[in-house]
Tab-separated table of C-alpha atoms (C1' of nucleotides) in Angstrom:
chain	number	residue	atom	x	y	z
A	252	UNK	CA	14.389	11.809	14.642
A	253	UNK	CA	14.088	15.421	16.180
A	254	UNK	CA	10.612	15.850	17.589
A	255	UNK	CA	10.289	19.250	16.149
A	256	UNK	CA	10.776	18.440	12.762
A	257	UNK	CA	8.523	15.429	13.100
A	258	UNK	CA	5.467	18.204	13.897
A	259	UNK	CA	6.187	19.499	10.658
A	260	UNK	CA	5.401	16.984	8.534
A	261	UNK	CA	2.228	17.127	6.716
A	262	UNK	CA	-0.759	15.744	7.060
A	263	UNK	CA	-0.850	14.174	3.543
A	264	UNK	CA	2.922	12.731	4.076
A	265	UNK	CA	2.039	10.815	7.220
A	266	UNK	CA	-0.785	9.405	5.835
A	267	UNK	CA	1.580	8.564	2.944
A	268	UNK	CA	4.182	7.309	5.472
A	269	UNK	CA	1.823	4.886	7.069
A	270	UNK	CA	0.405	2.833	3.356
A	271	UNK	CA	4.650	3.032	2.161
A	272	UNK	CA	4.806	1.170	5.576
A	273	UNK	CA	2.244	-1.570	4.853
A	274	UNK	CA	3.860	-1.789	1.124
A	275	UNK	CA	7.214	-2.331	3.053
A	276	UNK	CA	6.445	-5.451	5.298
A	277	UNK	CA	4.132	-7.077	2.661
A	278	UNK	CA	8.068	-6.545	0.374
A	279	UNK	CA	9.663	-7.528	3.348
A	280	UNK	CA	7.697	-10.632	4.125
A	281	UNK	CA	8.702	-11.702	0.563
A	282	UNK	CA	11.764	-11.653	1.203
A	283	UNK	CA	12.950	-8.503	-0.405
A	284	UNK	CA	15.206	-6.156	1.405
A	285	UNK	CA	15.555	-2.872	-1.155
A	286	UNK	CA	12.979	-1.392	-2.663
A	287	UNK	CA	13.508	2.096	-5.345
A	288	UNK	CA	10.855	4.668	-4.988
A	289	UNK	CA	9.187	4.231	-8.573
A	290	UNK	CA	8.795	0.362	-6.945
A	291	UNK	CA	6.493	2.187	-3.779
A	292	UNK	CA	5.281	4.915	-6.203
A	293	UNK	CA	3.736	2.115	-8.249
A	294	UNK	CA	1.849	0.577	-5.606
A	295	UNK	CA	0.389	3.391	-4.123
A	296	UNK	CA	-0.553	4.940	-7.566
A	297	UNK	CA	1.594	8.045	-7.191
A	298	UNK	CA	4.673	9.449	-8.629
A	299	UNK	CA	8.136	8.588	-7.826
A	300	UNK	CA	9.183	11.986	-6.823
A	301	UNK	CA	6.393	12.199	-4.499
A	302	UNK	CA	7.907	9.036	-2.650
A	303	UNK	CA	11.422	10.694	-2.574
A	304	UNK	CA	10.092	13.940	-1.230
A	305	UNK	CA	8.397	12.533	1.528
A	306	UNK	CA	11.576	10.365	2.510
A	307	UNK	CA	13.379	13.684	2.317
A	308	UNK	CA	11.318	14.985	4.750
A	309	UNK	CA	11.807	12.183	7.008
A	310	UNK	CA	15.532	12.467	6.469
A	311	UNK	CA	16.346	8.510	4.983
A	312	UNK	CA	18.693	8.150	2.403
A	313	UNK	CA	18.884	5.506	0.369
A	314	UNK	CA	21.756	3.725	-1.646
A	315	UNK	CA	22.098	5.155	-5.179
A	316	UNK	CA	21.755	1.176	-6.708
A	317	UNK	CA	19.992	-0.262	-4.702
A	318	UNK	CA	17.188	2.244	-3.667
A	319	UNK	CA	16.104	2.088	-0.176
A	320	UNK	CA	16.410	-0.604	2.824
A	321	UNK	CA	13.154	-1.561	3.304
A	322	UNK	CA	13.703	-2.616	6.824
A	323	UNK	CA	15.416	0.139	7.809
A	324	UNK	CA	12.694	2.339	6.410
A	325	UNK	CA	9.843	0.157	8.389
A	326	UNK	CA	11.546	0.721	11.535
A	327	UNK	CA	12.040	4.662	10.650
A	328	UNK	CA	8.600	5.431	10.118
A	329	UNK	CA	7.857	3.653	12.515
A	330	UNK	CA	9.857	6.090	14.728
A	331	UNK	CA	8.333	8.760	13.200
A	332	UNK	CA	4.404	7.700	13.423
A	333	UNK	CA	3.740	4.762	16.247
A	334	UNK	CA	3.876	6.044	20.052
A	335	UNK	CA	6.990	3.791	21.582
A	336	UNK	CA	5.153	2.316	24.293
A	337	UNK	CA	2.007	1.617	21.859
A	338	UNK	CA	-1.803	3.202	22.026
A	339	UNK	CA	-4.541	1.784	23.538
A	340	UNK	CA	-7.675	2.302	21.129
A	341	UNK	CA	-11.490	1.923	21.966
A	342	UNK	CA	-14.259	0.893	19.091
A	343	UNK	CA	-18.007	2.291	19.871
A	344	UNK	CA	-20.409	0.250	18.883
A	345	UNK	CA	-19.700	-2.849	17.755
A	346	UNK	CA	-22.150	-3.937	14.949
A	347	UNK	CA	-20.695	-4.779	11.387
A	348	UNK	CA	-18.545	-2.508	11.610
A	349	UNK	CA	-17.228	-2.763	14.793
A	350	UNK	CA	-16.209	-6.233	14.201
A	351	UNK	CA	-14.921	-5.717	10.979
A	352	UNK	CA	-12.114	-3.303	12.566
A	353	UNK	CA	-11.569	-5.420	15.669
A	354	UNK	CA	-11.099	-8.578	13.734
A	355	UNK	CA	-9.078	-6.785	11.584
A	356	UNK	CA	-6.338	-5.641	14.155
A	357	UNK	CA	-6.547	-8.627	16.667
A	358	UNK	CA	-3.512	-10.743	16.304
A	359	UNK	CA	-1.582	-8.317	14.124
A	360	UNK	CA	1.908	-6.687	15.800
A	361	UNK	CA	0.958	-3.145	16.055
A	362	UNK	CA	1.469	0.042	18.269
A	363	UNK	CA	-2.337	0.152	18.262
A	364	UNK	CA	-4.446	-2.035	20.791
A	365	UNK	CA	-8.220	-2.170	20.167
A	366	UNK	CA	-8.395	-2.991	24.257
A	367	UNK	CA	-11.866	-2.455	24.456
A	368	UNK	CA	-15.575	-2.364	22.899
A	369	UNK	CA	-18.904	-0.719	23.735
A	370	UNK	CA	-22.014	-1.505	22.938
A	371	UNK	CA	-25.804	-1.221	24.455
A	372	UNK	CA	-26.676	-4.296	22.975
A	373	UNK	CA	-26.865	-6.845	26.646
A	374	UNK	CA	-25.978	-10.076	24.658
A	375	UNK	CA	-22.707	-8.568	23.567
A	376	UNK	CA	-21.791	-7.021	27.060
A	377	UNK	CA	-19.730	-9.429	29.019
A	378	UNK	CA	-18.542	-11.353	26.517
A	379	UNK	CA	-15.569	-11.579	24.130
A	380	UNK	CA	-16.622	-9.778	20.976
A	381	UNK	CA	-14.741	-10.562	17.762
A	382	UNK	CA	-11.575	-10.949	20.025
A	383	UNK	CA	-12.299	-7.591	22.052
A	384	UNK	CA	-13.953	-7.895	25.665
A	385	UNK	CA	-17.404	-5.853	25.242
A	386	UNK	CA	-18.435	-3.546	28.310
A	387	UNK	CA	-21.472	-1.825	28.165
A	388	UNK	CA	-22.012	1.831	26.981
A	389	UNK	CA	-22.026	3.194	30.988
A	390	UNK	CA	-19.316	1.591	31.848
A	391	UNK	CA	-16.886	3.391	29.223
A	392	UNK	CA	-16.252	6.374	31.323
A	393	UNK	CA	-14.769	4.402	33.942
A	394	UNK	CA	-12.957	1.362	31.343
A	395	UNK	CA	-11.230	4.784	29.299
A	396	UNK	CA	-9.796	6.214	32.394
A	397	UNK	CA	-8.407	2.598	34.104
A	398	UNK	CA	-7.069	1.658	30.892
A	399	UNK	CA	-6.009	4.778	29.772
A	400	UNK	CA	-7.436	4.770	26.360
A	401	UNK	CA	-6.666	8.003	24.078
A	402	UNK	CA	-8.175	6.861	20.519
A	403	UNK	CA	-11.700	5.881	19.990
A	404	UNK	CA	-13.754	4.874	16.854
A	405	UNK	CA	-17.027	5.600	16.655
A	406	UNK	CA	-19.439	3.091	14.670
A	407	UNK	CA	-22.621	3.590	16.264
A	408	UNK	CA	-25.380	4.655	13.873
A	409	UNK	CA	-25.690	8.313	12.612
A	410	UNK	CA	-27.852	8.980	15.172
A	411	UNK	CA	-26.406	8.223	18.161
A	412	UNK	CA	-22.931	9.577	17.102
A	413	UNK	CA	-22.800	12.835	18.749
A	414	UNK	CA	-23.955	11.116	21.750
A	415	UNK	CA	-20.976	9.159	21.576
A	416	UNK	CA	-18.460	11.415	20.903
A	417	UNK	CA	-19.474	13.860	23.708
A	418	UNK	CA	-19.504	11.013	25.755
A	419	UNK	CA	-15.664	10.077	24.710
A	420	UNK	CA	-14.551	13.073	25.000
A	421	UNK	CA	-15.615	13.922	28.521
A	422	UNK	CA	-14.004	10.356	29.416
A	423	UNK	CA	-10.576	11.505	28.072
A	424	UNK	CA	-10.441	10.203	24.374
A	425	UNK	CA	-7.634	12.624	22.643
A	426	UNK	CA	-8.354	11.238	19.368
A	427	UNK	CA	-11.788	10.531	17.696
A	428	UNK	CA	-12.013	8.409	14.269
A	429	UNK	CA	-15.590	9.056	13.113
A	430	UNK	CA	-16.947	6.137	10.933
A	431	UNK	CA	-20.620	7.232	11.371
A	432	UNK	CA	-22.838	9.311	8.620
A	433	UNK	CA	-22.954	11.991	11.259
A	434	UNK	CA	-20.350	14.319	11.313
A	435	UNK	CA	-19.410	15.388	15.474
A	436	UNK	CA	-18.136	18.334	17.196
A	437	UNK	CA	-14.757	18.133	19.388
A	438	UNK	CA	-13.346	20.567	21.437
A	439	UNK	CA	-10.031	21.987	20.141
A	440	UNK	CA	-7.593	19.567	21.967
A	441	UNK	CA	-9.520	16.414	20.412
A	442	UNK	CA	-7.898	15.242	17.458
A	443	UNK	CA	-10.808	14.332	14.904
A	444	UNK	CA	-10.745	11.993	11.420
A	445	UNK	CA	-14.410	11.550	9.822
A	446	UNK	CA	-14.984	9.082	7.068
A	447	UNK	CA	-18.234	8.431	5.263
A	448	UNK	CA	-17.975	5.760	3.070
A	449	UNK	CA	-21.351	6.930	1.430
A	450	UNK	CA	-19.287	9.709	-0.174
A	451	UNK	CA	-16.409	7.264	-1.060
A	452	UNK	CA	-19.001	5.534	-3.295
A	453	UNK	CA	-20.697	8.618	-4.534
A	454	UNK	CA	-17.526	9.455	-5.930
A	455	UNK	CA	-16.755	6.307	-7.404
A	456	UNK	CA	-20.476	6.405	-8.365
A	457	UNK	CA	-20.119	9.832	-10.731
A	458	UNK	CA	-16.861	9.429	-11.947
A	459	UNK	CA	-18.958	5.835	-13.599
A	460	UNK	CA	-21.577	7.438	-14.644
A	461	UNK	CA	-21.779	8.181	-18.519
A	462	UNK	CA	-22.405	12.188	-18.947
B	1318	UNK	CA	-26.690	21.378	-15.043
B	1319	UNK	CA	-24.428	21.788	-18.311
B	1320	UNK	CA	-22.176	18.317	-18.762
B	1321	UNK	CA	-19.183	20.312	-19.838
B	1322	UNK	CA	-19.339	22.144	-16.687
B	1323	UNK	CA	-20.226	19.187	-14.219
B	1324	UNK	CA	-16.599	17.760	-15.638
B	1325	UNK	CA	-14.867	20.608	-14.304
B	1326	UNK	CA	-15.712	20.114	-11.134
B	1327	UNK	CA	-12.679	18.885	-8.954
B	1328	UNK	CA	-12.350	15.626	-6.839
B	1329	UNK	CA	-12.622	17.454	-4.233
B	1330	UNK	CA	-15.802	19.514	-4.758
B	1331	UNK	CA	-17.969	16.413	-5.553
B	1332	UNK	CA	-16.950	15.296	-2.198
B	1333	UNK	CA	-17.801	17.894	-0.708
B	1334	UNK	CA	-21.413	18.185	-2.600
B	1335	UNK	CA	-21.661	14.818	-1.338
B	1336	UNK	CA	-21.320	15.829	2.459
B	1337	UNK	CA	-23.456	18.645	1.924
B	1338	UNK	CA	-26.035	16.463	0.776
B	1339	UNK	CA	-26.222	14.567	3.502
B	1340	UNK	CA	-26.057	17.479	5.869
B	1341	UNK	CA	-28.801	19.025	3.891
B	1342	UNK	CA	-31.203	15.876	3.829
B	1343	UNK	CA	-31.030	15.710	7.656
B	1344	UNK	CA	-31.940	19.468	8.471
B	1345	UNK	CA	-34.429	18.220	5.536
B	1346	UNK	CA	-36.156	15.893	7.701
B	1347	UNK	CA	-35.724	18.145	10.649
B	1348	UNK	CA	-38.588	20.822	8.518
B	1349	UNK	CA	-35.902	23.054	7.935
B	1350	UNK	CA	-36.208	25.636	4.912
B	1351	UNK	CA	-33.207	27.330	4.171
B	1352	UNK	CA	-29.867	27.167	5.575
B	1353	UNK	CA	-27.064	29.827	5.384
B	1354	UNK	CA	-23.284	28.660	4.371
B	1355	UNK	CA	-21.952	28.934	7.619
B	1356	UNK	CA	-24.166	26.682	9.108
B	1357	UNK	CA	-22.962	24.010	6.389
B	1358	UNK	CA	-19.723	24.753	6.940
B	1359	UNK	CA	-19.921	24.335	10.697
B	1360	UNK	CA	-21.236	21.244	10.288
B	1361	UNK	CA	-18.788	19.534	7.926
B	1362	UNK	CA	-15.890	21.937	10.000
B	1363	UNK	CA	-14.831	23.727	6.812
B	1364	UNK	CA	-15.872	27.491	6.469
B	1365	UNK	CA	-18.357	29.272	5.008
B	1366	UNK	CA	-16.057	30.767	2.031
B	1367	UNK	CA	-15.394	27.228	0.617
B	1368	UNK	CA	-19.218	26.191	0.817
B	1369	UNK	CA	-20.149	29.334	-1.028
B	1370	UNK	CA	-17.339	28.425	-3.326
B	1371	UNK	CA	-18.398	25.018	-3.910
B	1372	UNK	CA	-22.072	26.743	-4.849
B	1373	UNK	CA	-21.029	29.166	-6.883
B	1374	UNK	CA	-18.984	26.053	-9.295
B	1375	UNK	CA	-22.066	24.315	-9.392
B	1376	UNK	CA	-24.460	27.340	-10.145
B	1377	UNK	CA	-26.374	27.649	-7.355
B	1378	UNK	CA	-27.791	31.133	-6.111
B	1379	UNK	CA	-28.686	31.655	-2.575
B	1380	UNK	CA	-31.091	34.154	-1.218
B	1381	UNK	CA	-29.333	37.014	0.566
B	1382	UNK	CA	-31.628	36.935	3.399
B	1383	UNK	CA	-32.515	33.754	4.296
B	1384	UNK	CA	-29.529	31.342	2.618
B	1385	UNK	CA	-29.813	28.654	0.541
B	1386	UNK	CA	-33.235	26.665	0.118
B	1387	UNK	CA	-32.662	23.511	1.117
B	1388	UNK	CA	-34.762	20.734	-1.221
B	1389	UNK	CA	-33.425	23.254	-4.005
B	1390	UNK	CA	-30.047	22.286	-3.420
B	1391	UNK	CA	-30.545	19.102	-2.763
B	1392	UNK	CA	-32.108	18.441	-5.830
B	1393	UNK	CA	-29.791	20.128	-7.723
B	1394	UNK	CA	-26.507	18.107	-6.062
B	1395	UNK	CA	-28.384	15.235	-7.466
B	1396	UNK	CA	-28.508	16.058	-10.628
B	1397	UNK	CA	-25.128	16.300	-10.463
B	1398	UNK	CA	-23.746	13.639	-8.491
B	1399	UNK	CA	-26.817	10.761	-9.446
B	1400	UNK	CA	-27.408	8.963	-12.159
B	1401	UNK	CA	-31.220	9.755	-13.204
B	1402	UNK	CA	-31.652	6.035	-13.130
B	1403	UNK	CA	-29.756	4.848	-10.117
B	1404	UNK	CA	-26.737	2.584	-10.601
B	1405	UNK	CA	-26.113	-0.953	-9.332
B	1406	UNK	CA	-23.583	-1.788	-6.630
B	1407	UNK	CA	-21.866	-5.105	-5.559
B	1408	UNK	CA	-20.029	-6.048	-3.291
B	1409	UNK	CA	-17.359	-8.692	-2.667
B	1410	UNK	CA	-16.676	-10.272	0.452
B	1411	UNK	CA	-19.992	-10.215	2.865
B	1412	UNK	CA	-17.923	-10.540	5.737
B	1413	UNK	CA	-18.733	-8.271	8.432
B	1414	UNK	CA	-17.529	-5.123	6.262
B	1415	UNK	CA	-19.398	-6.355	3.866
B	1416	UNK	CA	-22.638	-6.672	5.589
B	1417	UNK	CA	-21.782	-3.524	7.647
B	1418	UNK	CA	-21.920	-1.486	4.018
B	1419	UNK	CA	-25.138	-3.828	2.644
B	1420	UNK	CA	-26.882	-2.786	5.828
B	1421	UNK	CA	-26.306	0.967	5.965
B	1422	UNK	CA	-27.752	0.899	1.982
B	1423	UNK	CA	-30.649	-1.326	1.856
B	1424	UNK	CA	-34.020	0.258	2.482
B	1425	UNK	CA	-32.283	4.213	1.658
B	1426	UNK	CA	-33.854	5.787	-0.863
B	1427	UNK	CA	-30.822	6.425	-2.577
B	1428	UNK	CA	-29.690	6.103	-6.612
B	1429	UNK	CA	-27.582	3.764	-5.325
B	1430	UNK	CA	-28.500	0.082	-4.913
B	1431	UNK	CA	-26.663	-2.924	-3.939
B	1432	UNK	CA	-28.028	-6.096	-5.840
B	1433	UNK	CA	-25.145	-8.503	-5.261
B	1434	UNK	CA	-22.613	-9.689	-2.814
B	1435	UNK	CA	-20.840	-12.266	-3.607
B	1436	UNK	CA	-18.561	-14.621	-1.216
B	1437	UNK	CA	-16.626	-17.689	-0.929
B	1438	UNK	CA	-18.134	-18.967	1.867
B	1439	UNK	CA	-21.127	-21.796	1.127
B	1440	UNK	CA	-23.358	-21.298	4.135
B	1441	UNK	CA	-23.895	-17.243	2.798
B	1442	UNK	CA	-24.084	-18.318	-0.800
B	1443	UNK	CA	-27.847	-18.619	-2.616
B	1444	UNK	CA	-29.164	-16.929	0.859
B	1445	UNK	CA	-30.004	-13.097	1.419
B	1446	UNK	CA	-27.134	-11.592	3.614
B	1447	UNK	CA	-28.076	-8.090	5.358
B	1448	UNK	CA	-30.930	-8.030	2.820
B	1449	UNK	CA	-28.697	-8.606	0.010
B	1450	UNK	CA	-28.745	-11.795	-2.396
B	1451	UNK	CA	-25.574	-13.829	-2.008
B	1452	UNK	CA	-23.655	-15.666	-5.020
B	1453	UNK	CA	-20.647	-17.678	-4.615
B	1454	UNK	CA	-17.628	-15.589	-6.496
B	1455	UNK	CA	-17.964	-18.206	-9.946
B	1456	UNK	CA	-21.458	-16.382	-11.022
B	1457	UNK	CA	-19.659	-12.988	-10.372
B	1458	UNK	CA	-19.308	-12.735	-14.054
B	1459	UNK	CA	-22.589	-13.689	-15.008
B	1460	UNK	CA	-24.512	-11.662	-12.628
B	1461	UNK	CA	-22.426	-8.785	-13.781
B	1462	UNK	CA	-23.209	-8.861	-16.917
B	1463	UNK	CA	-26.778	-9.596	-16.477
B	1464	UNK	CA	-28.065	-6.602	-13.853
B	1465	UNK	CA	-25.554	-4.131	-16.163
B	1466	UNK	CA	-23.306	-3.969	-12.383
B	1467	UNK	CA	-20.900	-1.331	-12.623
B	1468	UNK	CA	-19.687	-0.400	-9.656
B	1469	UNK	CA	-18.202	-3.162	-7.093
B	1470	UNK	CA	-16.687	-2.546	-3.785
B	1471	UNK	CA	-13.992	-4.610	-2.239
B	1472	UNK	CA	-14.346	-6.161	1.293
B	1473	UNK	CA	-12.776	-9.390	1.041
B	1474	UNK	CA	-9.108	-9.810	2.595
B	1475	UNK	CA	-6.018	-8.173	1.726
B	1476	UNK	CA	-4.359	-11.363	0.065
B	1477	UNK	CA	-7.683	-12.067	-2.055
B	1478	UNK	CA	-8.297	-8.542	-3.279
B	1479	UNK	CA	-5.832	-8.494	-6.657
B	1480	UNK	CA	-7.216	-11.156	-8.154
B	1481	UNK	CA	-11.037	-9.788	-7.045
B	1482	UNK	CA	-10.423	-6.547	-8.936
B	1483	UNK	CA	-9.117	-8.415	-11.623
B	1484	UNK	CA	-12.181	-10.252	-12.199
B	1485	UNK	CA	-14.292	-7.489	-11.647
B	1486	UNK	CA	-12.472	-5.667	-14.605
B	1487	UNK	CA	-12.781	-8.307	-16.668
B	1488	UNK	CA	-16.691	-9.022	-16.081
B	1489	UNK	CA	-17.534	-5.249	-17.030
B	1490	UNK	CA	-17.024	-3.138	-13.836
B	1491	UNK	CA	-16.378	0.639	-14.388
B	1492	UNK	CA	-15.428	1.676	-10.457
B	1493	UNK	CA	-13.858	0.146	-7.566
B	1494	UNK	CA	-13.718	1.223	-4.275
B	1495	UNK	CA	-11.118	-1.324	-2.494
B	1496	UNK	CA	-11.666	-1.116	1.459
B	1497	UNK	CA	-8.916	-3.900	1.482
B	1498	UNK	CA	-5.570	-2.829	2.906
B	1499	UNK	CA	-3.579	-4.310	-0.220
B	1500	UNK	CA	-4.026	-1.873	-3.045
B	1501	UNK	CA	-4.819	-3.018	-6.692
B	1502	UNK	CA	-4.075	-2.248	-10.232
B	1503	UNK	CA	-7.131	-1.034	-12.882
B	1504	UNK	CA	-6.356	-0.611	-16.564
B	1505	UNK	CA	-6.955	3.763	-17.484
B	1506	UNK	CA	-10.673	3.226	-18.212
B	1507	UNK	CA	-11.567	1.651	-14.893
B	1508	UNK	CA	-12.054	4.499	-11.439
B	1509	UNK	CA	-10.582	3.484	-8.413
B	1510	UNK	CA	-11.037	4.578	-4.898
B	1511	UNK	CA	-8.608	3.124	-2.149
B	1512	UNK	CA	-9.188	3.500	1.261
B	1513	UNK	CA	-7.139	2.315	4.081
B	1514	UNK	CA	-8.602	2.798	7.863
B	1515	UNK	CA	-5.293	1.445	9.019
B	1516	UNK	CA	-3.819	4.465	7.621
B	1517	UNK	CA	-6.675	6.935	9.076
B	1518	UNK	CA	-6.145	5.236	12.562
B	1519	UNK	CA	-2.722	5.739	12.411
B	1520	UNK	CA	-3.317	9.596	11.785
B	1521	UNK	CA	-5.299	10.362	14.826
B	1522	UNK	CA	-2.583	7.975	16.719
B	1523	UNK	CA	-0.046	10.670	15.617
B	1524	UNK	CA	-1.664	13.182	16.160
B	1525	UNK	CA	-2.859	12.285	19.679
B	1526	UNK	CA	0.816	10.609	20.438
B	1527	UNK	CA	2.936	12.729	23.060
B	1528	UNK	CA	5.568	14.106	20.802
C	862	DC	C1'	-35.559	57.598	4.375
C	863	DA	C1'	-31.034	56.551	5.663
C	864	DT	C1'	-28.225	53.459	8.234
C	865	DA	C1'	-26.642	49.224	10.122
C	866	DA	C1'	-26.346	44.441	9.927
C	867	DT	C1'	-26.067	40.249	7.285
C	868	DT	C1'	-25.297	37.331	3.700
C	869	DT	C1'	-24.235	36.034	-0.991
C	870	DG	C1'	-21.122	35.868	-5.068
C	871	DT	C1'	-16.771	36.684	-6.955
C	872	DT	C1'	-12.044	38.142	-7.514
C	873	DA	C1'	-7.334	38.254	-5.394
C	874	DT	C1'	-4.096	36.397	-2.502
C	875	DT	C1'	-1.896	33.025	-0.003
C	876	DT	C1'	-0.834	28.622	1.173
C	877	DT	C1'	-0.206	23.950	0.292
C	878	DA	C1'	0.720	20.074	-2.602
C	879	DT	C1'	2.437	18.099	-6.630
C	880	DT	C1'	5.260	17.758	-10.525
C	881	DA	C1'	9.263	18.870	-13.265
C	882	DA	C1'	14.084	19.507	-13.780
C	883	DC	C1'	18.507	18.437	-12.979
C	884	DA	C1'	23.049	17.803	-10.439
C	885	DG	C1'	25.696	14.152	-8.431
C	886	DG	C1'	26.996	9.492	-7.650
C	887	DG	C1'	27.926	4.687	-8.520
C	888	DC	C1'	27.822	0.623	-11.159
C	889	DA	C1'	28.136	-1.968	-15.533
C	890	DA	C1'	29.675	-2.685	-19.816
C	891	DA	C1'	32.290	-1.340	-23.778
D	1160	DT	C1'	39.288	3.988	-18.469
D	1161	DT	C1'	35.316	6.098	-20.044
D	1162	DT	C1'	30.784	6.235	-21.535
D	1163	DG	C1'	26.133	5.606	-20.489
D	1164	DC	C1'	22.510	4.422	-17.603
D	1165	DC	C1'	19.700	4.619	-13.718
D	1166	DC	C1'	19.285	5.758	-9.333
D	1167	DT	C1'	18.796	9.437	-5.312
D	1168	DG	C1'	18.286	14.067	-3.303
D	1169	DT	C1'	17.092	18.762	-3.830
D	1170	DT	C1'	15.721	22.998	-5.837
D	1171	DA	C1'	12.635	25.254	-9.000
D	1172	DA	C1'	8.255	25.660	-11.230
D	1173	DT	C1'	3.531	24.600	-11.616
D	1174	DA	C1'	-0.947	23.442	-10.229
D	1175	DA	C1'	-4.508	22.988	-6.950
D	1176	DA	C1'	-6.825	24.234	-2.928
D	1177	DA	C1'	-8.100	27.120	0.645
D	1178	DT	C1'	-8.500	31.599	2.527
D	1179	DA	C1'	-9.093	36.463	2.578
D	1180	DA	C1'	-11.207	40.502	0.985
D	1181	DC	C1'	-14.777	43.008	-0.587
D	1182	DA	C1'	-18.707	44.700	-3.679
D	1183	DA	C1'	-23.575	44.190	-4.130
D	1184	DA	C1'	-27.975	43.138	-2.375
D	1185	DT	C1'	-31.588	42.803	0.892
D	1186	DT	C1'	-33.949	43.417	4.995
D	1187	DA	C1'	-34.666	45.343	9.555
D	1188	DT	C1'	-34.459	49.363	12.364
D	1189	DG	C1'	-34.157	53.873	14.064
DNA sequence: CATAATTTGTTATTTTATTAACAGGGCAAA
DNA sequence: TTTGCCCTGTTAATAAAATAACAAATTATG
């Protein structure tokens, strides 16, 4: 697909792009091979016409009775969203939370590598954490340049987050997803993602709560 | 705050109230006073205009000179966003996300409380896990029912999460927040908050990909 | 006292995102 | 064949969100 138009595509539609894709293989591994778009819309809890829009942006085209080719469309925004060669991807701090997200991506075929952990904790340093070799905090500098890491997650506490992130950034991290309570500052070339699952469940928490 | 009003407020708003909370409570603890909008915006990297926005939906007047005062507005985002008597949070699956979320709540002083987790695994089960009491997933209902648990969040794996909402719905729960990466189905009368970090690492991966 | 500098609060405008509407196509069944 | 149905793809309309613009207020300062 033409690099130009790719840049073009909204935020909102890539993240879109990227849960039709993890709809797709689970369809895929079952065995299916086409899939209509009120079939995605329904799992994602969105509208049909949302799902068509956002394949017309992409440019796929599906077959009028059969609706789309689900492995054609796995391997098309896949294309669109994964880097060909893949992306190396570094976790900071690896507590809970940490682990979760390494366990969670170790063994699975992806573009995206968790090659590396930090930590200042000395009986993690060393060793194998959660499938991830852990280095120690001052050796990250040195790890993100030889292995050419561009993505990093930070899950250190709230306090030590902007720390962190400063610390990433001067080592060459591109793109920064921020899992701590603390929001960060990048420079204007650093692509940055903050979650705070603390407002996830205040949300949940007063749409719940009688008025 | 008038009820009729607080409905009014969009999705995105209470979010927002949420992250200003937390902003707030830190500069708090730090002795500050007052604050003015852009320095709430810079730190949540949104600008001043939509802070003052977000204010001005929930009714709260600054002081021209020196900003907003800060318990003020804390006090009155919780009377928006809390419940005045806290509400009860489990979770299900104590694996390391699990633990990761237990951890980061228990000993806040938050409206918020987690009283159960719940797992399949018999060595967590009947114990205290990251300061939270354990029950295998069979008393789910029961305990449910009996600490008035309305709000659950789901941390166990992707295949397991379907039928773990299900249950939850039918034991009494109001809102879900599913951290699983296979999304779920709620009846109308049930909230439900999805979120994917599969999909939030693959943004910053675009974004930070060489296009 | 008047002026300049800030900041809030609010209305207007613009942009973005979502939803609706519908033309066109292909298959199935009458 | 032809009618009807159910898709896709696209344009049009609507809704939501963010941004810009600016009046009003307050304090400091010359």
């Amino acid at each position: 697909m033409d690099q130009e138009l790719i840049k073009k595509i909204p935020h909102k539609t890539i993240q879109r792009l990227s849960q039709y894709r993890r709809a797709l293989l689970l369809c895929f591994e079952q065995g299916k091979t086409h899939i209509f778009s009120h079939e995605i819309a329904n799992i994602q809890h969105i509208t049909a016409v949302q799902v068509r829009r956002d394949l017309m942006l992409i440019g796929y085209s599906g077959n009028l009775r059969k609706g789309y080719n689900i492995k054609d469309l796995i391997d098309l925004i896949g294309e669109i969203i994964d880097s060909p060669n893949g992306q190396k991807v570094a976790i900071f701090g690896m507590g809970n939370f940490g682990r979760a997200i390494a366990k969670y991506f170790t063994g699975r075929r992806s573009k995206l590598t968790i090659v590396a952990g930090f930590d200042v904790s000395p009986e993690k340093v060393g060793k194998q954490v959660a499938g991830v070799p852990c280095y120690s905090v001052e050796e990250a500098q040195q790890i993100i340049l030889e292995e050419g890491i561009r993505i990093g997650i930070i899950t250190v506490p709230g306090d030590q987050a902007v720390e962190t992130a400063r610390m990433m950034v001067e080592a060459g991290v591109k793109g920064i997803l921020n899992f701590s309570p603390t929001p960060v500052e990048v420079p204007e070339n650093v692509f940055l993602e903050e979650y705070d699952m603390v407002t996830s469940l205040e949300k949940v928490a007063f749409y719940v709560k009688e008025h």
